[in-house]
Structure formats: structure tokens, C-alpha cells
PDB file of C-alpha atoms in Angstrom:
ATOM      1  CA  UNK A   1     -11.379  -2.351  66.964  1.00 65.00           C
ATOM      2  CA  UNK A   2     -11.367  -1.698  70.697  1.00 71.00           C
ATOM      3  CA  UNK A   3      -8.496   0.609  71.615  1.00 92.00           C
ATOM      4  CA  UNK A   4      -8.170  -0.331  75.298  1.00 96.00           C
ATOM      5  CA  UNK A   5      -9.818  -3.590  76.290  1.00 96.00           C
ATOM      6  CA  UNK A   6     -10.191  -5.112  79.714  1.00 96.00           C
ATOM      7  CA  UNK A   7     -11.347  -8.552  80.753  1.00 96.00           C
ATOM      8  CA  UNK A   8     -13.467  -9.507  82.484  1.00 97.00           C
ATOM      9  CA  UNK A   9     -16.101  -6.773  82.544  1.00 95.00           C
ATOM     10  CA  UNK A  10     -17.660  -8.157  85.709  1.00 97.00           C
ATOM     11  CA  UNK A  11     -16.002 -10.165  88.465  1.00 97.00           C
ATOM     12  CA  UNK A  12     -17.757 -11.485  91.560  1.00 98.00           C
ATOM     13  CA  UNK A  13     -15.634 -13.362  94.040  1.00 97.00           C
ATOM     14  CA  UNK A  14     -15.376 -14.288  97.694  1.00 97.00           C
ATOM     15  CA  UNK A  15     -13.168 -12.670 100.284  1.00 97.00           C
ATOM     16  CA  UNK A  16      -9.725 -14.179 100.451  1.00 97.00           C
ATOM     17  CA  UNK A  17      -9.604 -15.223  96.803  1.00 98.00           C
ATOM     18  CA  UNK A  18      -6.966 -14.161  94.294  1.00 98.00           C
ATOM     19  CA  UNK A  19      -8.067 -12.688  90.973  1.00 98.00           C
ATOM     20  CA  UNK A  20      -6.595 -11.042  87.902  1.00 98.00           C
ATOM     21  CA  UNK A  21      -7.807  -8.397  85.484  1.00 98.00           C
ATOM     22  CA  UNK A  22      -6.245  -8.184  82.050  1.00 98.00           C
ATOM     23  CA  UNK A  23      -5.737  -5.092  79.926  1.00 98.00           C
ATOM     24  CA  UNK A  24      -4.530  -4.678  76.382  1.00 97.00           C
ATOM     25  CA  UNK A  25      -4.173  -1.587  74.205  1.00 97.00           C
ATOM     26  CA  UNK A  26      -3.687  -1.582  70.449  1.00 96.00           C
ATOM     27  CA  UNK A  27      -2.896   2.129  70.163  1.00 94.00           C
ATOM     28  CA  UNK A  28       0.878   1.734  70.253  1.00 93.00           C
ATOM     29  CA  UNK A  29       1.061   3.791  73.441  1.00 93.00           C
ATOM     30  CA  UNK A  30       4.048   3.693  75.750  1.00 91.00           C
ATOM     31  CA  UNK A  31       2.245   4.416  79.002  1.00 92.00           C
ATOM     32  CA  UNK A  32      -0.472   2.432  80.749  1.00 94.00           C
ATOM     33  CA  UNK A  33      -2.371   2.999  83.975  1.00 95.00           C
ATOM     34  CA  UNK A  34      -4.694   1.409  86.450  1.00 96.00           C
ATOM     35  CA  UNK A  35      -7.321   3.601  88.097  1.00 96.00           C
ATOM     36  CA  UNK A  36      -9.788   2.658  90.818  1.00 96.00           C
ATOM     37  CA  UNK A  37     -13.281   4.160  90.875  1.00 96.00           C
ATOM     38  CA  UNK A  38     -14.999   3.873  94.227  1.00 93.00           C
ATOM     39  CA  UNK A  39     -18.708   3.785  94.995  1.00 92.00           C
ATOM     40  CA  UNK A  40     -18.845   7.589  94.969  1.00 91.00           C
ATOM     41  CA  UNK A  41     -17.397   7.617  91.440  1.00 91.00           C
ATOM     42  CA  UNK A  42     -14.074   9.065  92.564  1.00 93.00           C
ATOM     43  CA  UNK A  43     -11.227   8.077  90.255  1.00 95.00           C
ATOM     44  CA  UNK A  44      -7.814   7.529  91.768  1.00 94.00           C
ATOM     45  CA  UNK A  45      -4.571   6.476  90.119  1.00 94.00           C
ATOM     46  CA  UNK A  46      -3.146   3.184  91.335  1.00 95.00           C
ATOM     47  CA  UNK A  47      -0.262   2.432  88.999  1.00 94.00           C
ATOM     48  CA  UNK A  48       1.450   3.899  86.000  1.00 92.00           C
ATOM     49  CA  UNK A  49       3.806   2.017  83.686  1.00 92.00           C
ATOM     50  CA  UNK A  50       5.984   3.410  80.925  1.00 89.00           C
ATOM     51  CA  UNK A  51       7.474   0.896  78.492  1.00 88.00           C
ATOM     52  CA  UNK A  52       6.944  -1.925  80.994  1.00 87.00           C
ATOM     53  CA  UNK A  53       8.632   0.017  83.784  1.00 90.00           C
ATOM     54  CA  UNK A  54       6.726   0.971  86.936  1.00 91.00           C
ATOM     55  CA  UNK A  55       6.550   4.755  87.232  1.00 89.00           C
ATOM     56  CA  UNK A  56       3.866   5.305  89.856  1.00 86.00           C
ATOM     57  CA  UNK A  57       2.704   3.162  92.740  1.00 88.00           C
ATOM     58  CA  UNK A  58       0.227   5.340  94.549  1.00 86.00           C
ATOM     59  CA  UNK A  59       0.249   3.850  98.060  1.00 80.00           C
ATOM     60  CA  UNK A  60      -1.568   0.757  96.924  1.00 89.00           C
ATOM     61  CA  UNK A  61      -1.521  -2.282  99.258  1.00 92.00           C
ATOM     62  CA  UNK A  62       1.005  -4.983  98.413  1.00 93.00           C
ATOM     63  CA  UNK A  63      -1.884  -7.319  97.676  1.00 96.00           C
ATOM     64  CA  UNK A  64      -2.176  -5.506  94.346  1.00 96.00           C
ATOM     65  CA  UNK A  65       0.537  -6.438  91.884  1.00 95.00           C
ATOM     66  CA  UNK A  66       0.587  -5.093  88.347  1.00 95.00           C
ATOM     67  CA  UNK A  67       2.478  -6.901  85.647  1.00 94.00           C
ATOM     68  CA  UNK A  68       3.415  -5.593  82.227  1.00 94.00           C
ATOM     69  CA  UNK A  69       4.744  -8.373  79.961  1.00 93.00           C
ATOM     70  CA  UNK A  70       5.067  -5.885  77.100  1.00 92.00           C
ATOM     71  CA  UNK A  71       4.075  -2.294  76.537  1.00 90.00           C
ATOM     72  CA  UNK A  72       0.703  -3.277  75.086  1.00 95.00           C
ATOM     73  CA  UNK A  73      -0.409  -5.177  78.180  1.00 96.00           C
ATOM     74  CA  UNK A  74      -0.834  -4.273  81.816  1.00 96.00           C
ATOM     75  CA  UNK A  75      -2.480  -6.843  84.037  1.00 97.00           C
ATOM     76  CA  UNK A  76      -3.580  -6.423  87.630  1.00 97.00           C
ATOM     77  CA  UNK A  77      -3.392  -9.278  90.087  1.00 97.00           C
ATOM     78  CA  UNK A  78      -5.061  -8.988  93.465  1.00 97.00           C
ATOM     79  CA  UNK A  79      -4.310 -11.364  96.331  1.00 97.00           C
ATOM     80  CA  UNK A  80      -6.437 -12.070  99.368  1.00 97.00           C
ATOM     81  CA  UNK A  81      -9.372  -9.964  98.224  1.00 97.00           C
ATOM     82  CA  UNK A  82     -11.168  -7.853 100.820  1.00 97.00           C
ATOM     83  CA  UNK A  83     -14.632  -6.347 100.860  1.00 97.00           C
ATOM     84  CA  UNK A  84     -13.114  -2.884 100.456  1.00 95.00           C
ATOM     85  CA  UNK A  85     -11.587  -3.880  97.141  1.00 96.00           C
ATOM     86  CA  UNK A  86     -15.044  -3.801  95.581  1.00 97.00           C
ATOM     87  CA  UNK A  87     -14.896  -1.053  92.959  1.00 97.00           C
ATOM     88  CA  UNK A  88     -14.635  -0.452  89.244  1.00 97.00           C
ATOM     89  CA  UNK A  89     -11.084  -0.760  87.944  1.00 97.00           C
ATOM     90  CA  UNK A  90     -10.144   1.106  84.799  1.00 97.00           C
ATOM     91  CA  UNK A  91      -7.168   0.501  82.593  1.00 97.00           C
ATOM     92  CA  UNK A  92      -5.966   3.406  80.471  1.00 96.00           C
ATOM     93  CA  UNK A  93      -3.139   4.265  78.126  1.00 95.00           C
ATOM     94  CA  UNK A  94      -1.497   7.382  76.746  1.00 93.00           C
ATOM     95  CA  UNK A  95       1.143   8.009  74.081  1.00 88.00           C
ATOM     96  CA  UNK A  96       3.780   8.937  76.664  1.00 74.00           C
ATOM     97  CA  UNK A  97       4.079  10.192  80.194  1.00 62.00           C
ATOM     98  CA  UNK A  98       4.018  13.790  79.037  1.00 66.00           C
ATOM     99  CA  UNK A  99       1.085  16.124  78.775  1.00 67.00           C
ATOM    100  CA  UNK A 100      -1.390  14.049  76.837  1.00 83.00           C
ATOM    101  CA  UNK A 101      -4.820  12.643  77.428  1.00 89.00           C
ATOM    102  CA  UNK A 102      -5.462   9.072  78.485  1.00 93.00           C
ATOM    103  CA  UNK A 103      -7.672   6.564  76.701  1.00 94.00           C
ATOM    104  CA  UNK A 104      -9.756   4.388  78.970  1.00 95.00           C
ATOM    105  CA  UNK A 105     -11.058   0.861  78.829  1.00 95.00           C
ATOM    106  CA  UNK A 106     -14.643  -0.047  79.677  1.00 94.00           C
ATOM    107  CA  UNK A 107     -13.823  -0.931  83.257  1.00 96.00           C
ATOM    108  CA  UNK A 108     -14.023  -4.078  85.357  1.00 97.00           C
ATOM    109  CA  UNK A 109     -16.623  -4.094  88.109  1.00 96.00           C
ATOM    110  CA  UNK A 110     -15.193  -6.145  90.949  1.00 97.00           C
ATOM    111  CA  UNK A 111     -17.556  -7.264  93.696  1.00 97.00           C
ATOM    112  CA  UNK A 112     -16.131  -9.042  96.723  1.00 97.00           C
ATOM    113  CA  UNK A 113     -18.682 -10.928  98.814  1.00 97.00           C
TER     114      UNK A 113
ATOM    115  CA  UNK B   1       0.223  18.744  94.344  1.00 79.00           C
ATOM    116  CA  UNK B   2      -2.326  18.989  91.613  1.00 85.00           C
ATOM    117  CA  UNK B   3      -6.009  18.909  92.482  1.00 92.00           C
ATOM    118  CA  UNK B   4      -9.348  19.404  90.802  1.00 96.00           C
ATOM    119  CA  UNK B   5     -12.619  20.493  92.381  1.00 97.00           C
ATOM    120  CA  UNK B   6     -16.018  20.082  90.814  1.00 97.00           C
ATOM    121  CA  UNK B   7     -18.315  21.981  93.171  1.00 97.00           C
ATOM    122  CA  UNK B   8     -21.559  20.473  91.907  1.00 96.00           C
ATOM    123  CA  UNK B   9     -22.111  16.813  92.710  1.00 96.00           C
ATOM    124  CA  UNK B  10     -25.433  16.628  90.880  1.00 97.00           C
ATOM    125  CA  UNK B  11     -27.104  18.947  88.372  1.00 97.00           C
ATOM    126  CA  UNK B  12     -30.517  18.606  86.794  1.00 97.00           C
ATOM    127  CA  UNK B  13     -31.471  20.533  83.663  1.00 97.00           C
ATOM    128  CA  UNK B  14     -34.365  20.332  81.264  1.00 97.00           C
ATOM    129  CA  UNK B  15     -33.873  19.002  77.777  1.00 97.00           C
ATOM    130  CA  UNK B  16     -33.051  21.870  75.452  1.00 97.00           C
ATOM    131  CA  UNK B  17     -31.730  24.079  78.249  1.00 98.00           C
ATOM    132  CA  UNK B  18     -28.183  25.339  78.430  1.00 98.00           C
ATOM    133  CA  UNK B  19     -25.609  23.697  80.662  1.00 97.00           C
ATOM    134  CA  UNK B  20     -22.530  24.787  82.546  1.00 98.00           C
ATOM    135  CA  UNK B  21     -20.481  22.420  84.691  1.00 98.00           C
ATOM    136  CA  UNK B  22     -17.880  23.995  86.917  1.00 98.00           C
ATOM    137  CA  UNK B  23     -14.292  22.910  87.391  1.00 98.00           C
ATOM    138  CA  UNK B  24     -11.538  24.543  89.422  1.00 97.00           C
ATOM    139  CA  UNK B  25      -7.986  23.294  89.418  1.00 95.00           C
ATOM    140  CA  UNK B  26      -4.851  23.770  91.431  1.00 92.00           C
ATOM    141  CA  UNK B  27      -1.574  23.467  89.540  1.00 84.00           C
ATOM    142  CA  UNK B  28       1.688  25.386  89.756  1.00 75.00           C
ATOM    143  CA  UNK B  29       2.571  25.566  86.083  1.00 78.00           C
ATOM    144  CA  UNK B  30       0.564  25.816  82.878  1.00 80.00           C
ATOM    145  CA  UNK B  31      -2.186  23.253  83.302  1.00 89.00           C
ATOM    146  CA  UNK B  32      -3.194  20.641  80.787  1.00 93.00           C
ATOM    147  CA  UNK B  33      -6.922  20.199  81.324  1.00 95.00           C
ATOM    148  CA  UNK B  34      -9.495  17.674  80.200  1.00 97.00           C
ATOM    149  CA  UNK B  35     -13.175  16.903  80.400  1.00 98.00           C
ATOM    150  CA  UNK B  36     -14.326  13.301  80.241  1.00 98.00           C
ATOM    151  CA  UNK B  37     -17.833  11.835  80.173  1.00 98.00           C
ATOM    152  CA  UNK B  38     -18.856   8.504  81.632  1.00 96.00           C
ATOM    153  CA  UNK B  39     -22.180   7.005  80.596  1.00 93.00           C
ATOM    154  CA  UNK B  40     -23.686   4.367  82.907  1.00 87.00           C
ATOM    155  CA  UNK B  41     -21.674   1.163  82.833  1.00 84.00           C
ATOM    156  CA  UNK B  42     -19.172   2.613  80.392  1.00 87.00           C
ATOM    157  CA  UNK B  43     -15.620   3.810  80.390  1.00 90.00           C
ATOM    158  CA  UNK B  44     -14.485   7.403  80.171  1.00 95.00           C
ATOM    159  CA  UNK B  45     -14.667   9.208  76.858  1.00 96.00           C
ATOM    160  CA  UNK B  46     -12.669  12.354  76.207  1.00 96.00           C
ATOM    161  CA  UNK B  47     -14.894  15.355  75.407  1.00 97.00           C
ATOM    162  CA  UNK B  48     -12.207  17.982  74.974  1.00 97.00           C
ATOM    163  CA  UNK B  49      -8.809  19.132  76.139  1.00 95.00           C
ATOM    164  CA  UNK B  50      -6.845  22.322  76.681  1.00 94.00           C
ATOM    165  CA  UNK B  51      -3.104  22.438  76.262  1.00 89.00           C
ATOM    166  CA  UNK B  52      -2.377  25.998  75.139  1.00 86.00           C
ATOM    167  CA  UNK B  53      -3.530  28.698  72.745  1.00 87.00           C
ATOM    168  CA  UNK B  54      -7.166  29.678  72.381  1.00 90.00           C
ATOM    169  CA  UNK B  55      -8.800  29.576  75.787  1.00 92.00           C
ATOM    170  CA  UNK B  56     -12.144  28.486  74.333  1.00 96.00           C
ATOM    171  CA  UNK B  57     -11.901  24.899  73.166  1.00 97.00           C
ATOM    172  CA  UNK B  58     -14.438  22.929  71.204  1.00 97.00           C
ATOM    173  CA  UNK B  59     -15.108  19.291  71.802  1.00 97.00           C
ATOM    174  CA  UNK B  60     -17.268  16.469  70.643  1.00 96.00           C
ATOM    175  CA  UNK B  61     -21.059  16.266  71.032  1.00 96.00           C
ATOM    176  CA  UNK B  62     -21.432  20.052  70.917  1.00 97.00           C
ATOM    177  CA  UNK B  63     -19.514  20.728  74.139  1.00 98.00           C
ATOM    178  CA  UNK B  64     -17.075  23.556  74.701  1.00 98.00           C
ATOM    179  CA  UNK B  65     -14.976  24.685  77.641  1.00 98.00           C
ATOM    180  CA  UNK B  66     -13.293  27.921  78.568  1.00 97.00           C
ATOM    181  CA  UNK B  67      -9.958  28.130  80.353  1.00 96.00           C
ATOM    182  CA  UNK B  68      -9.666  31.101  82.717  1.00 95.00           C
ATOM    183  CA  UNK B  69      -6.264  31.292  84.317  1.00 92.00           C
ATOM    184  CA  UNK B  70      -7.237  34.165  86.624  1.00 92.00           C
ATOM    185  CA  UNK B  71     -10.021  32.059  88.119  1.00 94.00           C
ATOM    186  CA  UNK B  72      -8.231  28.698  87.871  1.00 94.00           C
ATOM    187  CA  UNK B  73     -11.304  27.400  86.132  1.00 96.00           C
ATOM    188  CA  UNK B  74     -12.142  25.236  83.146  1.00 97.00           C
ATOM    189  CA  UNK B  75     -15.932  25.187  82.923  1.00 98.00           C
ATOM    190  CA  UNK B  76     -17.770  22.957  80.487  1.00 98.00           C
ATOM    191  CA  UNK B  77     -20.728  24.321  78.536  1.00 98.00           C
ATOM    192  CA  UNK B  78     -23.338  23.207  76.069  1.00 98.00           C
ATOM    193  CA  UNK B  79     -25.983  25.532  74.618  1.00 97.00           C
ATOM    194  CA  UNK B  80     -28.769  22.943  74.431  1.00 97.00           C
ATOM    195  CA  UNK B  81     -28.666  19.573  76.165  1.00 97.00           C
ATOM    196  CA  UNK B  82     -30.149  16.363  74.860  1.00 96.00           C
ATOM    197  CA  UNK B  83     -31.501  13.460  76.910  1.00 96.00           C
ATOM    198  CA  UNK B  84     -28.494  11.425  75.804  1.00 95.00           C
ATOM    199  CA  UNK B  85     -26.185  13.844  77.640  1.00 97.00           C
ATOM    200  CA  UNK B  86     -27.260  12.364  80.978  1.00 97.00           C
ATOM    201  CA  UNK B  87     -24.042  10.958  82.417  1.00 97.00           C
ATOM    202  CA  UNK B  88     -21.216  11.578  84.877  1.00 97.00           C
ATOM    203  CA  UNK B  89     -18.767  14.308  83.877  1.00 98.00           C
ATOM    204  CA  UNK B  90     -15.194  14.483  85.092  1.00 98.00           C
ATOM    205  CA  UNK B  91     -12.723  17.323  84.905  1.00 98.00           C
ATOM    206  CA  UNK B  92      -9.043  16.360  85.063  1.00 96.00           C
ATOM    207  CA  UNK B  93      -5.636  17.996  85.138  1.00 94.00           C
ATOM    208  CA  UNK B  94      -2.446  16.379  83.920  1.00 90.00           C
ATOM    209  CA  UNK B  95      -0.021  15.880  86.785  1.00 81.00           C
ATOM    210  CA  UNK B  96       3.321  14.124  86.896  1.00 77.00           C
ATOM    211  CA  UNK B  97       2.790  10.946  84.867  1.00 79.00           C
ATOM    212  CA  UNK B  98      -0.917  10.732  85.703  1.00 86.00           C
ATOM    213  CA  UNK B  99      -4.274  12.423  85.346  1.00 91.00           C
ATOM    214  CA  UNK B 100      -5.817  13.845  88.506  1.00 93.00           C
ATOM    215  CA  UNK B 101      -9.600  13.834  88.453  1.00 95.00           C
ATOM    216  CA  UNK B 102     -12.281  15.856  90.163  1.00 96.00           C
ATOM    217  CA  UNK B 103     -15.081  14.176  92.071  1.00 96.00           C
ATOM    218  CA  UNK B 104     -17.398  14.198  89.103  1.00 97.00           C
ATOM    219  CA  UNK B 105     -20.745  15.876  88.399  1.00 98.00           C
ATOM    220  CA  UNK B 106     -23.764  13.747  87.697  1.00 97.00           C
ATOM    221  CA  UNK B 107     -26.003  15.296  85.052  1.00 98.00           C
ATOM    222  CA  UNK B 108     -29.698  14.423  84.961  1.00 97.00           C
ATOM    223  CA  UNK B 109     -31.905  15.588  82.104  1.00 97.00           C
ATOM    224  CA  UNK B 110     -35.593  16.296  82.641  1.00 94.00           C
ATOM    225  CA  UNK B 111     -37.799  15.652  79.620  1.00 89.00           C
TER     226      UNK B 111
END
């Protein structure tokens, strides 16, 4: 059983398109995140949700819109894709927003051409 | 604000040799610290964590890390590396509702 699963694993799309990445966790966690890993492997928080409520929006462009239909799912929709959006996007979850580790999905490699 | 520095971008060691990856953090209160490993094309796997108590923590795959408050460090060690340890290693500190990661250290193993 995959704890945190993301789909798709790979996504290649043209500039200007709109795309979504889905994430689901079966760990019963309250908190979910989206991280972006750039070409230099640097990991940066984008969003954090706790029980479907947005907690962190880390200066991410409005083209990125997370949606959490329930606490087990956190999807990421991206409008008007740009070349600079090419990266690996990781979904993660943790039991709560307190001092715990996060469990990561396998990542979605997004390539904008 | 919390921050993590991993001074070594890339380290190469021979198989069977010992390993130490450095991590320095900046955090005002008692830090909650983590080491993650990322194999090529994979997600991040937790190796070990420090919350409190014994400053030497044991993790999976034979890794350990030592928390030194006086040096603001949380270095990762392994006495004898295996070829399968080749990967990217990330140190992280728990901040307000998020993990803050270092830049990562890429580990290459020579046969």
C-alpha cells in the first residue's frame, strides 16, 4: 500500500496549458504539503494544508491553485504553464502541523516545452 | 527564520569507507531535525530524526546522526558505505507548519 501517492509521475506539456497533479495519502494524516524541487535539487515549500484549510502559501504565483476536497487529498492545479514551472513537485503529509516528520510521495516531474 | 546549510554539494567516497555528511541549522528554539535520502527518480525517505533526549540517534540503513547544540550541527554518519547508498541526502529542520530543507549533498560511491 502506497502511503502518499501522486499522479501522474511524469507530465510533459506545452507553455500556456493548464494541468493538474493529484495527491492522496492513506495514512490518516491531518496535514498535507506541496513542495517544489528545482533543477539544483533544492526543495521549497509551496503550500501547506491542515484539515482542508490552507495554512501556508509561500509566495507562489496565483497560477498555482491547490485544492483539498478532504483531508486525504491535496491536488495542485497550474494555469498558463511557463517554462520556469518545469520541476519535480512533491506531495507530502504529516500527522499534524506540530513537530513531526513528513512522508513524501514519489514526485511528479513536470516538463514545460 | 529557520534555515539549514549543507556545506558539501557533492561527496565521493569509496565503497566500505566511512561517511560523514555535514548539516548546520539556524533555529531559535529547540530544533526538530531530520535526514532524508532521495534515490534517483524517487521520493524522499526518512533516515532518522531528532526531537529530544539522546543526542546520538540511530536510523535506518545503518545511519546515525549526532546533534550538537553548541555547534548548531546535525551531522550524518555511516561507518561503512555500500554502493546502494549513492543518492542525494537532505537535512531538514521543522519550522512553523513546514520542513525547511538544506541544499542537499550528492553522494557518489567509488567501487
